[in-house]
Amino acid sequence: MSEATTSAADVRIPTAASVPAHRDPNVLRWVGAYTASMVGDMVFFLALSWAAVQNGTPAQAGLVTAVSAVPRALLMLGGGVVADRLGPRRVVIGSDTVRCVTVLAVAAVLFAADPGLWLLALLAVVFGTVDAVFMPAVGALPARITHQDQLARVQGMRGLAVRFAAVVGAPLGGLGVAVGGAAAAFAFAGLLIAVSVPLLISVRMRDLPADDASTARETTAWRDLVGGLRYVRRHRVLGPLMVAIALGDLGFVGPLNVGLTLLADERGWGASGMGWVLAGFGTGAGVAALLLTVRGRLPRAGCVAAGSIIPGAAAIAALAHAPGLPVAVGTAVLVGLLTGLSGAMCGALLQTQSDPAYLGRVTAVGGIVSLGIAPLSMPLSADAIGVWGTGPVFAVSAAVCGLGGVVALCAPGVRRAELPK
């Protein structure tokens, strides 16, 4: 069954005049739940890394921490179908509950015994599998809790939640490890995720528009999957926007995650210097998310999304030639601001341009691009820097990222896209 036929059991809110998202208690409950869940995720991954290092070799620890990405990438398209068929609210509640119970169960086992790496690897696989369903449902939910003209503001609020989780999660995870080891950190992560469940249950759902509700029909999951991919490919905005996002992430992920570490080592900035650069990037991205939260809508959204990629790419190339750490930090702020603005606008366009009945699958395609394709650039970037150095590799990465902006600007649908008023 489709979302429209199965969501009748969900709590509904009547269609009414739009309430600004940052003043809407319903949206704020969702943002609170999402924030708690993201902070819990950050604590979880830190605890997983620490426990893996304590129980195995560095290579084994790296394998354990990376193994969750495999089911997430392989199953996410199916997760998008599940979100659209069953309804994102119940999928998010169910998957968050499973995540919470699983993490707390592992914490209890670690308090009682030392089972070794196999339990950690199993936990990572389970977490990645549940994430494959959770993430598309999270992307599909905002369209059902607020109105179209508020979706851009919700995207900004979501970006702020991600930045808050990145800043707060690691210290909380470190505190948990310091107090009671990996078991305490896992327990803390599970409790944080648990906070999100009652908040999610209290979130009320908005009726889908008539055009979306009329798409209800009996169909198979496979046809839903193929139909979602066809919908994205044929859409005048979503199709080229996905290509632009893929190119932008391919050019951005490698330099930020691997290249920056090697650049800091090459320049003698050390771990603290790298931390300052990353803080600069996070600050810029946070400002971009705050701008979208406050404004709610920027005119010529497609042009802003595409146009900000190109100078952001140029700033990535310039980062490799920064004469000192202060300039590098300033450049990182600019990179974060421009790429954060582009990412936020792309996310807002995905939300507002998609038929809500397809949002789970649209989010899944975007997730595959970011989590399945883009990480492939990390080992390639590391190997290339070893051969040619940071400057040429950052330049090539910037060119790939900038090409995403060119593709978007050359697509009339993206170039003319606007956010709802």
Tab-separated table of N, CA and C in Angstrom, residues 31-46 99 160-173 185 188-193 196:
chain	number	residue	atom	x	y	z
A	31	VAL	N	12.135	18.641	15.850
A	31	VAL	CA	13.533	19.073	15.880
A	31	VAL	C	14.213	18.592	17.156
A	32	GLY	N	13.503	18.654	18.293
A	32	GLY	CA	14.073	18.150	19.542
A	32	GLY	C	14.365	16.669	19.465
A	33	ALA	N	13.442	15.909	18.886
A	33	ALA	CA	13.657	14.468	18.729
A	33	ALA	C	14.824	14.189	17.813
A	34	TYR	N	14.891	14.916	16.712
A	34	TYR	CA	15.977	14.720	15.748
A	34	TYR	C	17.324	15.080	16.377
A	35	THR	N	17.361	16.164	17.136
A	35	THR	CA	18.609	16.585	17.777
A	35	THR	C	19.082	15.544	18.784
A	36	ALA	N	18.174	15.053	19.628
A	36	ALA	CA	18.546	14.033	20.611
A	36	ALA	C	19.074	12.783	19.926
A	37	SER	N	18.425	12.405	18.828
A	37	SER	CA	18.855	11.215	18.101
A	37	SER	C	20.225	11.415	17.470
A	38	MET	N	20.479	12.603	16.907
A	38	MET	CA	21.776	12.866	16.285
A	38	MET	C	22.898	12.941	17.312
A	39	VAL	N	22.630	13.546	18.461
A	39	VAL	CA	23.650	13.569	19.521
A	39	VAL	C	23.939	12.142	19.986
A	40	GLY	N	22.879	11.339	20.125
A	40	GLY	CA	23.070	9.943	20.474
A	40	GLY	C	23.910	9.205	19.454
A	41	ASP	N	23.699	9.513	18.174
A	41	ASP	CA	24.511	8.900	17.118
A	41	ASP	C	25.985	9.249	17.278
A	42	MET	N	26.266	10.521	17.560
A	42	MET	CA	27.654	10.937	17.722
A	42	MET	C	28.310	10.217	18.892
A	43	VAL	N	27.599	10.113	20.001
A	43	VAL	CA	28.130	9.394	21.164
A	43	VAL	C	28.324	7.923	20.816
A	44	PHE	N	27.373	7.350	20.096
A	44	PHE	CA	27.465	5.937	19.712
A	44	PHE	C	28.719	5.653	18.894
A	45	PHE	N	28.952	6.464	17.864
A	45	PHE	CA	30.093	6.192	16.988
A	45	PHE	C	31.421	6.404	17.708
A	46	LEU	N	31.477	7.367	18.627
A	46	LEU	CA	32.698	7.528	19.414
A	46	LEU	C	32.911	6.308	20.317
A	99	ARG	N	17.005	1.075	17.379
A	99	ARG	CA	18.352	1.586	17.630
A	99	ARG	C	18.610	1.714	19.136
A	160	LEU	N	21.059	23.161	11.769
A	160	LEU	CA	21.544	23.605	13.082
A	160	LEU	C	21.621	22.438	14.060
A	161	ALA	N	20.642	21.524	13.983
A	161	ALA	CA	20.662	20.353	14.857
A	161	ALA	C	21.878	19.486	14.580
A	162	VAL	N	22.217	19.327	13.298
A	162	VAL	CA	23.387	18.526	12.928
A	162	VAL	C	24.658	19.173	13.465
A	163	ARG	N	24.776	20.495	13.330
A	163	ARG	CA	25.967	21.195	13.826
A	163	ARG	C	26.044	21.105	15.357
A	164	PHE	N	24.905	21.241	16.019
A	164	PHE	CA	24.891	21.127	17.476
A	164	PHE	C	25.347	19.735	17.907
A	165	ALA	N	24.856	18.710	17.210
A	165	ALA	CA	25.244	17.339	17.544
A	165	ALA	C	26.733	17.123	17.341
A	166	ALA	N	27.283	17.711	16.271
A	166	ALA	CA	28.710	17.549	16.007
A	166	ALA	C	29.564	18.200	17.082
A	167	VAL	N	29.097	19.339	17.603
A	167	VAL	CA	29.865	20.063	18.625
A	167	VAL	C	29.727	19.406	19.997
A	168	VAL	N	28.521	18.959	20.334
A	168	VAL	CA	28.236	18.458	21.674
A	168	VAL	C	28.479	16.955	21.804
A	169	GLY	N	28.211	16.208	20.728
A	169	GLY	CA	28.241	14.754	20.811
A	169	GLY	C	29.586	14.174	21.194
A	170	ALA	N	30.659	14.657	20.549
A	170	ALA	CA	31.989	14.105	20.825
A	170	ALA	C	32.419	14.322	22.278
A	171	PRO	N	32.296	15.546	22.837
A	171	PRO	CA	32.649	15.706	24.253
A	171	PRO	C	31.808	14.850	25.186
A	172	LEU	N	30.504	14.701	24.896
A	172	LEU	CA	29.667	13.855	25.740
A	172	LEU	C	30.106	12.395	25.659
A	173	GLY	N	30.440	11.946	24.438
A	173	GLY	CA	30.926	10.588	24.287
A	173	GLY	C	32.238	10.378	25.022
A	185	ALA	N	29.394	4.760	27.770
A	185	ALA	CA	29.145	5.617	26.609
A	185	ALA	C	28.011	5.054	25.755
A	188	PHE	N	24.784	5.774	27.513
A	188	PHE	CA	24.436	7.186	27.355
A	188	PHE	C	23.842	7.437	25.976
A	189	ALA	N	24.449	6.831	24.936
A	189	ALA	CA	23.928	6.977	23.577
A	189	ALA	C	22.508	6.429	23.477
A	190	GLY	N	22.277	5.249	24.073
A	190	GLY	CA	20.944	4.663	24.035
A	190	GLY	C	19.910	5.526	24.727
A	191	LEU	N	20.279	6.132	25.860
A	191	LEU	CA	19.347	6.998	26.570
A	191	LEU	C	19.027	8.256	25.771
A	192	LEU	N	20.027	8.809	25.094
A	192	LEU	CA	19.779	9.986	24.253
A	192	LEU	C	18.820	9.648	23.115
A	193	ILE	N	19.033	8.497	22.487
A	193	ILE	CA	18.122	8.076	21.414
A	193	ILE	C	16.734	7.823	21.991
A	196	SER	N	14.257	10.677	22.093
A	196	SER	CA	13.581	11.071	20.856
A	196	SER	C	12.264	10.343	20.644
